[in-house]
Short mmCIF file of the C-alpha atoms (twelve columns), coordinates in Angstrom:
data_MODEL
# 
_entry.id   MODEL 
# 
loop_
_atom_site.group_PDB 
_atom_site.id 
_atom_site.type_symbol 
_atom_site.label_atom_id 
_atom_site.label_alt_id 
_atom_site.label_comp_id 
_atom_site.label_asym_id 
_atom_site.label_seq_id 
_atom_site.Cartn_x 
_atom_site.Cartn_y 
_atom_site.Cartn_z 
_atom_site.pdbx_PDB_model_num 
ATOM 1   C CA . VAL A 1   4.664   -1.599  38.005 1 
ATOM 2   C CA . TRP A 2   6.840   1.311   37.677 1 
ATOM 3   C CA . GLY A 3   11.059  0.729   38.419 1 
ATOM 4   C CA . GLU A 4   10.601  3.290   41.158 1 
ATOM 5   C CA . ASP A 5   7.781   1.699   42.657 1 
ATOM 6   C CA . ILE A 6   10.415  -1.554  43.119 1 
ATOM 7   C CA . TYR A 7   13.281  0.796   43.832 1 
ATOM 8   C CA . ASN A 8   11.284  2.623   46.749 1 
ATOM 9   C CA . LEU A 9   9.083   -0.249  48.206 1 
ATOM 10  C CA . GLY A 10  11.632  -2.930  47.204 1 
ATOM 11  C CA . ALA A 11  10.131  -5.868  45.183 1 
ATOM 12  C CA . ASP A 12  9.319   -8.202  47.748 1 
ATOM 13  C CA . THR A 13  6.860   -5.853  48.965 1 
ATOM 14  C CA . VAL A 14  5.722   -5.160  45.194 1 
ATOM 15  C CA . VAL A 15  5.606   -8.986  43.975 1 
ATOM 16  C CA . GLY A 16  4.021   -9.726  47.831 1 
ATOM 17  C CA . ARG A 17  1.542   -7.955  47.505 1 
ATOM 18  C CA . CYS A 18  0.478   -9.041  44.300 1 
ATOM 19  C CA . ALA A 19  0.534   -12.502 45.076 1 
ATOM 20  C CA . GLN A 20  -2.038  -11.685 47.490 1 
ATOM 21  C CA . MET A 21  -4.016  -10.194 45.169 1 
ATOM 22  C CA . GLY A 22  -4.082  -12.772 42.616 1 
ATOM 23  C CA . VAL A 23  -1.578  -11.405 39.688 1 
ATOM 24  C CA . THR A 24  -0.154  -13.772 37.559 1 
ATOM 25  C CA . ASP A 25  1.515   -11.280 35.617 1 
ATOM 26  C CA . ILE A 26  3.680   -7.773  36.555 1 
ATOM 27  C CA . TYR A 27  4.504   -5.571  33.451 1 
ATOM 28  C CA . LEU A 28  7.313   -3.751  35.031 1 
ATOM 29  C CA . LEU A 29  8.205   -0.589  33.342 1 
ATOM 30  C CA . VAL A 30  11.763  -0.077  32.219 1 
ATOM 31  C CA . LYS A 31  11.726  2.170   29.561 1 
ATOM 32  C CA . GLY A 32  9.491   5.487   30.239 1 
ATOM 33  C CA . THR A 33  8.922   8.648   28.232 1 
ATOM 34  C CA . GLY A 34  12.355  10.491  29.989 1 
ATOM 35  C CA . GLY A 35  14.090  7.554   27.863 1 
ATOM 36  C CA . LYS A 36  15.477  5.924   31.543 1 
ATOM 37  C CA . LEU A 37  16.513  2.594   31.810 1 
ATOM 38  C CA . SER A 38  15.568  0.375   34.802 1 
ATOM 39  C CA . PHE A 39  17.896  -2.414  34.873 1 
ATOM 40  C CA . LEU A 40  21.271  -2.184  34.696 1 
ATOM 41  C CA . ASN A 41  22.935  -4.684  32.390 1 
ATOM 42  C CA . THR A 42  23.063  -2.526  29.307 1 
ATOM 43  C CA . ARG A 43  25.447  -1.014  26.652 1 
ATOM 44  C CA . TYR A 44  24.053  2.217   27.823 1 
ATOM 45  C CA . PRO A 45  25.170  3.111   30.916 1 
ATOM 46  C CA . GLU A 46  24.503  6.586   30.947 1 
ATOM 47  C CA . ALA A 47  20.737  5.536   30.289 1 
ATOM 48  C CA . THR A 48  20.492  4.267   33.630 1 
ATOM 49  C CA . SER A 49  17.884  5.857   36.163 1 
ATOM 50  C CA . ARG A 50  19.758  4.152   39.094 1 
ATOM 51  C CA . THR A 51  23.742  2.210   39.400 1 
ATOM 52  C CA . ASP A 52  23.423  0.897   42.354 1 
ATOM 53  C CA . ARG A 53  20.482  -1.796  42.130 1 
ATOM 54  C CA . ASP A 54  18.402  -3.626  39.050 1 
ATOM 55  C CA . VAL A 55  15.615  -2.931  39.646 1 
ATOM 56  C CA . LEU A 56  14.607  -5.670  36.563 1 
ATOM 57  C CA . ARG A 57  16.843  -8.153  38.191 1 
ATOM 58  C CA . GLU A 58  15.231  -7.969  41.808 1 
ATOM 59  C CA . CYS A 59  11.383  -8.000  40.416 1 
ATOM 60  C CA . ILE A 60  12.027  -11.099 38.426 1 
ATOM 61  C CA . ASP A 61  14.152  -12.917 41.249 1 
ATOM 62  C CA . VAL A 62  11.130  -12.306 43.280 1 
ATOM 63  C CA . ALA A 63  8.187   -12.886 41.283 1 
ATOM 64  C CA . HIS A 64  9.767   -16.077 39.418 1 
ATOM 65  C CA . ALA A 65  9.815   -17.521 43.184 1 
ATOM 66  C CA . VAL A 66  6.375   -16.959 43.898 1 
ATOM 67  C CA . GLY A 67  5.253   -18.032 40.400 1 
ATOM 68  C CA . ILE A 68  4.609   -14.925 38.966 1 
ATOM 69  C CA . ARG A 69  5.946   -13.638 35.247 1 
ATOM 70  C CA . VAL A 70  7.622   -10.589 34.524 1 
ATOM 71  C CA . HIS A 71  7.113   -8.593  31.506 1 
ATOM 72  C CA . ALA A 72  9.524   -5.779  31.082 1 
ATOM 73  C CA . TRP A 73  7.386   -2.729  29.522 1 
ATOM 74  C CA . LEU A 74  9.184   -0.342  27.327 1 
ATOM 75  C CA . VAL A 75  7.743   2.262   25.775 1 
ATOM 76  C CA . THR A 76  9.004   3.338   22.296 1 
ATOM 77  C CA . VAL A 77  7.960   6.287   20.393 1 
ATOM 78  C CA . GLU A 78  8.484   8.892   23.080 1 
ATOM 79  C CA . ASP A 79  11.813  9.354   24.863 1 
ATOM 80  C CA . SER A 80  12.860  12.324  26.120 1 
ATOM 81  C CA . ALA A 81  16.417  11.747  26.577 1 
ATOM 82  C CA . TYR A 82  17.346  10.134  23.304 1 
ATOM 83  C CA . LYS A 83  15.177  13.304  21.319 1 
ATOM 84  C CA . ALA A 84  17.917  15.664  23.792 1 
ATOM 85  C CA . GLU A 85  20.726  13.812  22.055 1 
ATOM 86  C CA . HIS A 86  19.061  13.464  18.757 1 
ATOM 87  C CA . PRO A 87  17.116  16.069  17.952 1 
ATOM 88  C CA . GLU A 88  16.957  14.963  14.487 1 
ATOM 89  C CA . ALA A 89  14.858  12.036  15.533 1 
ATOM 90  C CA . GLY A 90  11.672  13.522  16.548 1 
ATOM 91  C CA . ILE A 91  9.113   13.023  14.848 1 
ATOM 92  C CA . TRP A 92  6.981   16.138  13.404 1 
ATOM 93  C CA . HIS A 93  3.990   17.601  14.443 1 
ATOM 94  C CA . TYR A 94  1.472   18.744  11.975 1 
ATOM 95  C CA . VAL A 95  1.304   22.369  13.525 1 
ATOM 96  C CA . ARG A 96  4.518   22.892  15.824 1 
ATOM 97  C CA . ALA A 97  7.451   20.469  13.937 1 
ATOM 98  C CA . GLN A 98  10.032  19.100  16.320 1 
ATOM 99  C CA . ASP A 99  8.659   20.151  19.046 1 
ATOM 100 C CA . ASN A 100 7.363   17.077  21.646 1 
ATOM 101 C CA . ASP A 101 9.921   14.381  22.925 1 
ATOM 102 C CA . ARG A 102 7.673   11.894  20.028 1 
ATOM 103 C CA . ILE A 103 10.722  9.841   18.141 1 
ATOM 104 C CA . ASN A 104 9.828   9.219   14.385 1 
ATOM 105 C CA . PRO A 105 9.527   5.158   14.258 1 
ATOM 106 C CA . TYR A 106 11.295  5.440   11.177 1 
ATOM 107 C CA . ASP A 107 14.765  6.997   12.671 1 
ATOM 108 C CA . GLU A 108 17.002  3.902   12.196 1 
ATOM 109 C CA . GLY A 109 19.482  5.351   14.782 1 
ATOM 110 C CA . TYR A 110 16.662  4.813   17.123 1 
ATOM 111 C CA . GLN A 111 15.037  1.357   15.743 1 
ATOM 112 C CA . THR A 112 18.261  0.001   16.313 1 
ATOM 113 C CA . TYR A 113 18.077  1.593   20.061 1 
ATOM 114 C CA . MET A 114 15.648  -0.156  21.050 1 
ATOM 115 C CA . ALA A 115 16.643  -3.040  19.150 1 
ATOM 116 C CA . ASN A 116 19.983  -3.007  21.359 1 
ATOM 117 C CA . ILE A 117 17.624  -2.223  24.253 1 
ATOM 118 C CA . ALA A 118 15.326  -5.708  23.894 1 
ATOM 119 C CA . THR A 119 17.887  -7.630  23.056 1 
ATOM 120 C CA . GLU A 120 19.752  -6.572  26.097 1 
ATOM 121 C CA . ILE A 121 16.995  -7.983  28.540 1 
ATOM 122 C CA . ALA A 122 15.963  -10.967 26.211 1 
ATOM 123 C CA . THR A 123 19.304  -12.251 26.874 1 
ATOM 124 C CA . GLY A 124 20.365  -10.382 29.860 1 
ATOM 125 C CA . TYR A 125 16.966  -11.614 31.797 1 
ATOM 126 C CA . GLU A 126 15.024  -14.241 32.146 1 
ATOM 127 C CA . VAL A 127 11.872  -12.262 31.543 1 
ATOM 128 C CA . ASP A 128 8.112   -14.005 30.374 1 
ATOM 129 C CA . GLY A 129 8.038   -11.183 27.673 1 
ATOM 130 C CA . ILE A 130 8.428   -7.469  26.710 1 
ATOM 131 C CA . HIS A 131 5.858   -5.580  26.020 1 
ATOM 132 C CA . LEU A 132 6.145   -2.438  23.919 1 
ATOM 133 C CA . ASP A 133 4.286   0.439   24.150 1 
ATOM 134 C CA . TYR A 134 3.482   3.272   22.485 1 
ATOM 135 C CA . ILE A 135 4.567   1.078   18.579 1 
ATOM 136 C CA . ARG A 136 2.456   3.302   16.829 1 
ATOM 137 C CA . TYR A 137 2.007   7.617   15.922 1 
ATOM 138 C CA . ASN A 138 0.172   8.421   18.933 1 
ATOM 139 C CA . HIS A 139 -1.475  11.151  17.569 1 
ATOM 140 C CA . LEU A 140 -3.307  12.005  13.690 1 
ATOM 141 C CA . ALA A 141 -1.328  15.505  14.121 1 
ATOM 142 C CA . ASN A 142 1.815   13.502  14.192 1 
ATOM 143 C CA . GLY A 143 3.937   12.506  11.602 1 
ATOM 144 C CA . TRP A 144 3.867   15.186  8.856  1 
ATOM 145 C CA . SER A 145 7.254   16.509  7.592  1 
ATOM 146 C CA . GLU A 146 7.844   17.281  4.406  1 
ATOM 147 C CA . THR A 147 9.277   13.687  3.698  1 
ATOM 148 C CA . ASP A 148 5.781   12.296  5.099  1 
ATOM 149 C CA . PHE A 149 4.397   14.253  2.655  1 
ATOM 150 C CA . ALA A 150 6.183   13.570  -0.448 1 
ATOM 151 C CA . ALA A 151 5.779   10.224  0.170  1 
ATOM 152 C CA . LEU A 152 1.970   10.032  0.539  1 
ATOM 153 C CA . GLU A 153 1.934   11.826  -2.162 1 
ATOM 154 C CA . ALA A 154 3.769   9.559   -4.009 1 
ATOM 155 C CA . MET A 155 1.667   7.091   -2.837 1 
ATOM 156 C CA . GLY A 156 -1.442  8.717   -4.197 1 
ATOM 157 C CA . ALA A 157 -2.720  10.570  -1.577 1 
ATOM 158 C CA . ASN A 158 -4.506  14.400  -2.407 1 
ATOM 159 C CA . ILE A 159 -2.074  16.239  -0.078 1 
ATOM 160 C CA . GLU A 160 -4.880  19.228  -0.196 1 
ATOM 161 C CA . ASN A 161 -6.969  17.066  1.112  1 
ATOM 162 C CA . VAL A 162 -5.277  15.369  3.791  1 
ATOM 163 C CA . LYS A 163 -4.275  19.088  5.448  1 
ATOM 164 C CA . TYR A 164 -8.017  19.731  4.719  1 
ATOM 165 C CA . LEU A 165 -9.054  16.946  6.955  1 
ATOM 166 C CA . ILE A 166 -6.637  17.407  9.268  1 
ATOM 167 C CA . ASN A 167 -7.527  21.453  9.770  1 
ATOM 168 C CA . LYS A 168 -11.506 20.223  10.110 1 
ATOM 169 C CA . THR A 169 -10.379 17.750  12.862 1 
ATOM 170 C CA . PHE A 170 -7.866  19.535  14.995 1 
ATOM 171 C CA . TYR A 171 -7.473  23.048  14.018 1 
ATOM 172 C CA . ALA A 172 -10.579 24.625  12.596 1 
ATOM 173 C CA . ASP A 173 -8.793  27.718  12.404 1 
ATOM 174 C CA . LEU A 174 -5.975  27.110  9.887  1 
ATOM 175 C CA . LEU A 175 -9.711  26.921  7.839  1 
ATOM 176 C CA . PRO A 176 -9.612  28.692  4.416  1 
ATOM 177 C CA . GLU A 177 -11.622 31.870  5.417  1 
ATOM 178 C CA . GLY A 178 -14.989 31.459  5.271  1 
ATOM 179 C CA . GLU A 179 -14.906 27.616  6.422  1 
ATOM 180 C CA . SER A 180 -16.132 26.134  9.801  1 
ATOM 181 C CA . VAL A 181 -15.305 22.188  11.250 1 
ATOM 182 C CA . ASP A 182 -19.522 21.825  9.618  1 
ATOM 183 C CA . ALA A 183 -18.127 22.214  6.540  1 
ATOM 184 C CA . ASP A 184 -18.152 18.829  4.613  1 
# 
């Protein structure tokens, strides 16, 4: 369930429909790809999508009253708001550099930010779980900065072969002259 659904339709309506259908667990999106938070008990008030209502609190109160568990759903490595404020935290795309809203999962500032948000939810709300979505590189073409290549090389990887395989798989136009994706 998206936080906007609770906000626009009301927790009574959304949870009521879920209860009618026999739903036992709701995963409520409280931090999406835009980075906006759908709860108010936070040290990051500038990140909240709304300041007039706490949709996480509303959902928990209504759902728990009818025996439905609520899990806070957080998108992890995609966050356009954080990336706008911290462009250096962006993950490198193999071809396009840091051109998207994906965050490097190794960025310590973002790790702290996400840990703070998860802690706020776990300690400030009676959630039944926290769901961390996209807690991985979301495509093989992401995660290829010079630092990443150096780390792989230090572990013994043949960087030229890695680049060849990525090109062969995703970017045939980057293969050396005369080679095609059919070549082994």
